[in-house]
XYZ file of C-alpha atoms in Angstrom:
448
model
C -0.044 0.061 -0.038
C 1.255 3.439 -0.927
C 1.791 6.334 1.332
C -0.789 8.097 -0.247
C -3.480 5.504 0.717
C -1.950 4.896 4.380
C -1.670 8.574 4.960
C 1.839 8.311 5.421
C 4.861 10.952 4.110
C 5.528 10.648 0.368
C 9.007 9.097 -0.378
C 11.859 11.655 -1.074
C 13.361 11.233 -4.422
C 16.772 10.037 -3.930
C 19.393 12.896 -4.120
C 17.057 15.711 -3.233
C 18.793 16.682 -0.171
C 22.068 16.633 -1.753
C 21.123 19.036 -4.361
C 19.616 21.587 -1.866
C 22.762 21.336 0.418
C 24.923 21.891 -2.689
C 22.770 24.996 -3.720
C 22.892 26.363 -0.056
C 26.862 25.884 -0.063
C 27.114 27.716 -3.261
C 25.357 30.452 -1.948
C 27.189 30.838 1.301
C 30.398 30.554 -0.623
C 29.060 33.643 -3.272
C 28.313 35.316 -0.059
C 31.497 34.835 1.169
C 33.497 36.125 -1.704
C 30.857 39.200 -2.150
C 31.224 40.022 1.586
C 34.619 41.954 1.182
C 33.382 44.021 -1.557
C 30.303 44.748 -0.146
C 32.001 45.795 3.167
C 34.205 48.049 0.927
C 31.145 49.379 -1.019
C 29.119 50.106 2.286
C 32.283 51.920 3.889
C 33.300 54.058 0.948
C 29.935 54.609 -0.801
C 26.824 53.900 1.056
C 27.926 55.229 4.403
C 29.350 58.674 2.871
C 26.158 59.151 0.977
C 24.283 58.562 3.811
C 25.993 60.724 6.271
C 26.238 63.548 3.646
C 22.184 63.549 3.274
C 22.270 63.591 7.452
C 24.669 66.435 7.547
C 23.147 68.499 4.811
C 20.241 68.907 7.363
C 22.391 70.633 10.187
C 24.083 73.922 10.537
C 27.563 74.773 10.093
C 28.783 73.456 13.425
C 26.619 70.288 13.237
C 24.977 70.835 16.513
C 21.700 72.322 15.457
C 19.072 70.955 12.972
C 18.829 73.362 10.206
C 16.263 71.840 8.248
C 16.058 72.694 4.391
C 18.185 76.050 5.320
C 21.244 74.846 3.430
C 19.447 73.808 0.380
C 17.721 77.279 0.318
C 21.110 78.574 0.393
C 22.203 76.867 -2.565
C 19.470 78.571 -4.886
C 20.131 82.048 -3.161
C 23.859 82.440 -2.835
C 25.049 84.160 -6.064
C 28.373 82.184 -5.966
C 26.530 78.749 -5.985
C 23.921 80.006 -8.513
C 26.881 80.769 -10.693
C 28.280 77.105 -10.324
C 24.894 75.591 -11.249
C 24.832 77.840 -14.074
C 28.185 76.852 -15.218
C 27.373 73.193 -14.452
C 24.308 73.523 -17.050
C 26.678 75.079 -19.514
C 29.100 72.143 -19.096
C 26.551 69.548 -19.369
C 25.182 70.536 -22.351
C 28.229 72.212 -24.356
C 31.057 69.716 -23.527
C 29.362 66.397 -23.980
C 27.681 67.581 -27.379
C 30.608 69.036 -29.014
C 33.061 66.353 -27.823
C 30.607 63.699 -29.225
C 30.477 65.612 -32.558
C 34.023 65.806 -32.681
C 34.519 62.361 -32.074
C 32.073 61.255 -34.883
C 33.636 63.730 -37.311
C 36.932 62.242 -36.544
C 36.044 58.642 -36.687
C 34.007 59.093 -39.990
C 36.936 61.023 -41.606
C 39.739 59.006 -40.484
C 37.941 55.809 -41.899
C 38.874 56.970 -45.117
C 42.326 57.650 -45.246
C 45.581 55.694 -44.796
C 46.937 57.431 -42.193
C 43.808 57.218 -40.031
C 45.328 55.077 -37.130
C 48.185 57.697 -36.882
C 45.855 60.338 -36.361
C 43.524 58.563 -34.035
C 46.415 57.785 -31.759
C 47.426 61.343 -31.692
C 43.831 62.517 -30.804
C 43.543 60.103 -28.308
C 46.976 60.431 -26.708
C 45.754 63.417 -24.220
C 43.661 60.746 -22.461
C 46.956 59.236 -21.041
C 47.513 62.869 -19.372
C 45.943 63.553 -15.931
C 43.451 66.235 -15.371
C 46.154 67.958 -13.185
C 48.878 67.738 -15.927
C 46.457 69.175 -18.517
C 45.371 72.017 -16.442
C 48.921 72.946 -15.991
C 49.549 72.674 -19.740
C 46.302 74.984 -20.492
C 47.156 77.272 -17.855
C 50.384 78.164 -19.873
C 48.365 78.014 -23.018
C 46.053 80.414 -22.030
C 48.725 83.043 -20.465
C 47.715 86.721 -21.422
C 51.471 87.523 -22.739
C 51.834 86.465 -26.087
C 55.482 85.500 -25.351
C 54.339 82.913 -22.943
C 50.932 81.834 -24.072
C 50.495 79.827 -27.444
C 46.731 80.797 -27.689
C 47.644 84.691 -27.731
C 50.986 84.332 -29.397
C 49.001 82.542 -32.427
C 46.046 85.307 -32.239
C 48.587 88.328 -32.127
C 50.323 86.698 -35.131
C 47.048 86.586 -37.072
C 46.091 90.115 -35.860
C 49.398 91.756 -36.757
C 49.347 89.978 -40.259
C 46.324 91.798 -41.184
C 46.746 95.007 -39.164
C 49.623 97.561 -38.679
C 51.617 96.629 -35.455
C 52.104 99.197 -32.874
C 55.006 101.411 -33.194
C 56.874 102.841 -30.171
C 54.290 102.629 -27.013
C 54.923 105.042 -24.128
C 57.529 107.087 -26.192
C 56.902 110.722 -25.250
C 59.277 114.076 -25.664
C 60.968 115.695 -22.588
C 59.953 119.364 -21.490
C 63.207 120.829 -23.315
C 62.474 118.941 -26.671
C 60.685 120.696 -29.586
C 57.303 118.793 -29.075
C 54.106 119.057 -27.097
C 51.251 116.886 -26.334
C 48.485 117.241 -28.927
C 45.708 115.123 -27.390
C 44.739 111.775 -27.802
C 48.269 110.444 -27.433
C 49.840 112.392 -30.533
C 52.776 114.920 -30.495
C 53.068 118.341 -32.111
C 55.930 120.729 -32.959
C 55.652 123.760 -30.700
C 56.637 126.045 -33.728
C 55.598 125.666 -37.384
C 58.342 124.382 -40.004
C 59.570 125.974 -43.061
C 60.831 124.622 -46.277
C 64.700 124.123 -46.770
C 65.303 123.529 -43.189
C 66.282 120.337 -41.120
C 63.662 119.534 -38.141
C 64.513 117.667 -35.038
C 62.187 115.261 -33.495
C 63.560 113.666 -30.501
C 61.689 111.225 -28.299
C 62.419 109.066 -24.860
C 60.763 106.443 -23.187
C 61.297 103.659 -26.005
C 62.242 100.265 -24.281
C 65.200 98.396 -26.112
C 63.068 95.582 -26.688
C 60.647 97.740 -28.686
C 62.961 99.249 -31.220
C 63.195 97.665 -34.621
C 65.674 95.301 -35.010
C 66.973 97.013 -38.162
C 67.201 100.432 -36.779
C 70.591 102.248 -37.499
C 72.387 105.134 -35.775
C 70.779 108.429 -36.084
C 71.615 110.893 -38.723
C 71.276 114.531 -38.879
C 69.008 115.064 -41.951
C 70.385 117.450 -44.817
C 68.349 120.332 -45.560
C 66.975 120.611 -49.010
C 65.387 123.525 -50.883
C 61.565 123.303 -51.445
C 61.423 120.404 -48.822
C 60.856 120.006 -45.065
C 63.571 117.313 -44.138
C 64.052 116.305 -40.332
C 65.048 113.467 -37.949
C 63.059 111.505 -35.665
C 65.221 109.539 -33.043
C 65.477 108.071 -29.613
C 67.350 110.860 -27.544
C 69.084 108.569 -25.171
C 72.385 107.181 -24.733
C 72.810 104.076 -22.820
C 75.270 104.127 -20.190
C 74.709 108.294 -19.878
C 76.414 111.014 -21.402
C 74.202 112.189 -24.261
C 73.005 115.707 -24.203
C 69.172 116.636 -25.349
C 68.156 117.738 -28.518
C 71.604 116.508 -29.889
C 72.216 113.350 -32.081
C 74.872 111.622 -30.706
C 76.858 108.794 -31.979
C 75.234 105.973 -30.071
C 71.591 107.228 -30.385
C 69.535 105.315 -32.873
C 66.733 106.478 -35.434
C 62.971 105.632 -34.859
C 62.269 103.788 -37.915
C 58.846 103.531 -39.246
C 57.544 106.231 -37.261
C 55.084 108.328 -39.161
C 55.317 112.099 -39.418
C 52.295 114.299 -40.583
C 52.337 118.128 -41.675
C 49.021 119.798 -40.297
C 47.833 123.126 -41.206
C 44.503 124.269 -39.868
C 43.745 120.951 -38.659
C 44.234 119.187 -41.939
C 46.947 116.832 -43.122
C 48.758 118.415 -46.059
C 51.660 115.842 -46.248
C 52.979 112.725 -44.383
C 56.101 110.503 -44.332
C 57.661 107.561 -42.700
C 61.256 107.882 -41.157
C 63.903 105.432 -42.490
C 66.126 103.310 -40.657
C 68.426 106.300 -39.324
C 65.400 108.266 -38.564
C 65.264 110.561 -41.658
C 62.374 111.846 -43.403
C 61.295 114.125 -46.175
C 58.334 116.161 -46.782
C 57.198 118.089 -49.830
C 56.842 121.965 -50.038
C 53.088 121.572 -48.980
C 54.565 121.154 -45.345
C 55.775 124.508 -45.507
C 54.420 126.485 -42.586
C 52.878 123.586 -41.113
C 53.143 122.081 -37.708
C 54.710 118.525 -37.711
C 52.521 116.025 -35.997
C 53.363 112.496 -34.653
C 50.075 110.777 -34.809
C 48.610 108.455 -31.894
C 49.083 105.557 -34.257
C 52.929 105.785 -33.304
C 52.328 105.300 -29.702
C 49.227 102.935 -29.123
C 49.927 100.011 -26.719
C 50.527 96.915 -28.722
C 47.678 94.144 -29.378
C 48.027 91.504 -26.462
C 45.449 89.293 -27.760
C 42.403 87.952 -25.835
C 41.779 87.775 -21.906
C 41.142 83.864 -22.224
C 41.093 83.567 -18.526
C 38.947 86.719 -17.949
C 35.313 86.530 -16.643
C 33.865 86.392 -20.009
C 35.883 83.587 -21.448
C 37.279 81.529 -18.899
C 34.637 78.936 -18.946
C 34.624 78.230 -22.697
C 38.331 78.461 -22.387
C 38.313 75.590 -19.780
C 35.768 73.757 -21.810
C 38.269 73.950 -24.911
C 40.710 72.302 -22.514
C 38.414 69.418 -21.891
C 37.461 68.703 -25.320
C 41.231 68.608 -26.041
C 41.244 65.603 -23.563
C 38.050 63.858 -24.224
C 37.401 64.078 -27.996
C 39.845 61.269 -28.741
C 37.779 58.931 -25.981
C 34.613 59.848 -28.050
C 36.314 59.236 -31.441
C 37.579 55.681 -30.195
C 34.215 54.503 -29.081
C 32.254 55.732 -32.071
C 34.976 54.363 -34.291
C 34.622 51.062 -32.998
C 30.683 51.262 -33.366
C 31.219 52.270 -36.968
C 33.401 49.500 -37.638
C 30.101 47.146 -36.862
C 27.874 49.046 -39.296
C 26.807 47.189 -42.285
C 28.562 48.575 -45.389
C 26.082 46.732 -47.488
C 23.177 49.494 -46.451
C 25.727 52.262 -47.292
C 26.701 51.043 -50.720
C 22.730 50.301 -51.617
C 22.080 54.132 -50.780
C 24.945 55.349 -53.090
C 23.926 53.123 -55.609
C 20.106 54.622 -55.416
C 21.817 57.981 -55.909
C 22.327 59.276 -52.278
C 25.390 61.607 -51.578
C 27.724 61.329 -49.150
C 25.963 63.824 -46.772
C 22.801 61.949 -47.338
C 24.516 58.612 -46.539
C 25.996 60.507 -43.212
C 22.667 61.800 -42.073
C 20.354 59.231 -42.818
C 22.135 55.915 -42.390
C 25.672 56.534 -40.591
C 24.338 58.675 -37.701
C 21.023 56.463 -37.078
C 22.751 53.014 -36.728
C 25.380 54.851 -34.451
C 22.562 56.332 -32.241
C 23.290 53.707 -29.495
C 26.981 54.228 -29.465
C 26.333 58.025 -29.457
C 24.351 57.805 -26.480
C 26.695 55.928 -24.581
C 29.235 58.395 -25.304
C 27.174 61.359 -24.696
C 25.723 59.922 -21.094
C 29.313 59.001 -20.087
C 30.719 62.543 -20.901
C 27.633 64.056 -19.180
C 28.503 62.040 -15.841
C 32.116 62.829 -16.013
C 31.434 66.594 -16.538
C 28.972 66.976 -13.526
C 32.134 66.105 -11.553
C 34.528 68.559 -13.203
C 37.040 70.005 -10.744
C 40.579 69.597 -11.637
C 40.430 71.801 -14.683
C 38.756 74.582 -13.271
C 40.498 74.681 -10.150
C 43.950 74.672 -11.935
C 42.988 76.693 -15.074
C 40.917 79.511 -13.435
C 43.006 82.219 -11.703
C 42.016 83.589 -8.666
C 40.726 86.841 -10.025
C 37.877 84.935 -12.097
C 37.730 81.821 -10.076
C 34.140 82.686 -9.130
C 33.034 83.270 -12.594
C 34.357 79.715 -13.696
C 33.109 78.243 -10.481
C 31.196 74.520 -10.861
C 29.427 72.591 -8.147
C 32.366 70.390 -7.927
C 34.726 73.027 -6.932
C 32.207 75.049 -4.766
C 31.881 71.505 -2.940
C 35.598 71.822 -2.139
C 35.315 75.403 -1.122
C 32.608 75.017 1.085
C 33.871 71.942 2.764
C 37.423 72.886 3.261
C 39.485 75.868 4.364
C 39.311 78.505 7.207
C 35.286 79.342 6.706
C 34.106 75.760 5.801
C 30.479 75.049 6.076
C 29.852 71.465 6.016
C 26.090 71.677 5.860
C 26.330 73.596 2.853
C 28.808 71.562 1.606
C 26.958 68.256 2.186
C 23.845 69.839 0.493
C 25.920 70.604 -2.566
C 27.249 66.819 -2.558
C 23.662 65.532 -2.321
C 22.279 67.925 -5.126
C 25.253 66.516 -7.278
C 24.058 62.845 -6.673
C 20.567 63.951 -7.356
C 21.675 65.461 -10.706
C 23.862 62.101 -11.437
C 20.950 59.801 -10.654
C 18.533 60.335 -13.528
C 21.359 60.084 -16.051
C 22.668 56.823 -14.465
C 19.170 55.578 -14.364
C 18.725 56.423 -18.114
C 21.957 54.526 -18.766
C 21.069 51.444 -17.054
C 17.621 51.322 -18.609
C 19.288 51.455 -22.241
C 21.968 49.121 -21.279
C 19.024 46.623 -20.302
C 17.163 47.309 -23.595
C 20.207 46.571 -25.660
C 20.558 43.361 -23.528
C 17.032 42.135 -24.293
C 17.760 42.814 -28.024
């Protein structure tokens, strides 16, 4: 009689207890291997997050409950609001431009023989730390064109299409036959006459600003029917020279412009030669000679890259230099898996390269582009090193971002850990939606 009819317990199939015990043992072994990682995760991630949330509800000292006051301060303090606005600019601009550059580089380098070498060069900045990159671009953006590469290039292009400055800060002495004429120009005290030689001495020209091919000044020879003269640096190195006298070691002001002015109108003009001499036609007779302000304006020193208005775009430029290669490599890997048959079929049907790129390449690369965008968005939300190093103290408030403000609020002589913790929680809340989007996207890709 079976156990069913006798009301007894059904017989247990052989090996059942063995399988359960093996499964339980495996779970224990898995838990044992995971335990150190879970402990570290809890100690280094979960606990700091929980404590930061807890601390954000207390005041500066941590003794009194402050409620939401620290969060209210985040959105009322001008400095922190600037950091929030700059973070928004970073999140929108940096990932978008870096992804676009990576896409362009990946597509273009696929068709050239030296594409691998180009990709290596573009990707190479990824091997440099943020600290080193910040130091590099701090020098690149130096205001002095002799030190900063960006301004050296900018000034070179500017001076190619515009007349460069002549002799900034040059001026006459009270004993010289010149006086100030307003606007930075200088005018002779007395009118000049044809057949006479005029002297136009100046001082205050730095040796480095003198033309390299300037020659020793020479007294001009008087000519009938013309006004001649000499414009020179009335200064002798080492001393010993006399005012209004051309000494042997004094040099001409090559290239300085001289104008003859009558009744407020320029009737003639000339440019001094290498020895400072110049010659004007008879029309200059009875006129005053003027050295226009163009001779003395300050040289063009380029753009203030690290000034309040451009410091954030300048730092974003340094970020793109580092991360465009990262985007290019990921997109190039995705591009390698795109079916070439679709592109060839589109070309056979009459599509041009732009249509193939816009309607086939980009849609097929959409998952890869999403990965790159999301990764870079998470990355820029935490940007700190570049801003801290590149932005000078005078414009650091204008370049401020949340991670930098977190550091400034949490450390230093006037630290407020309550506000710092609130900023940390805000950063976490900003990162979580991007991470959730990335997780959901990865799950959808896995199901496919």
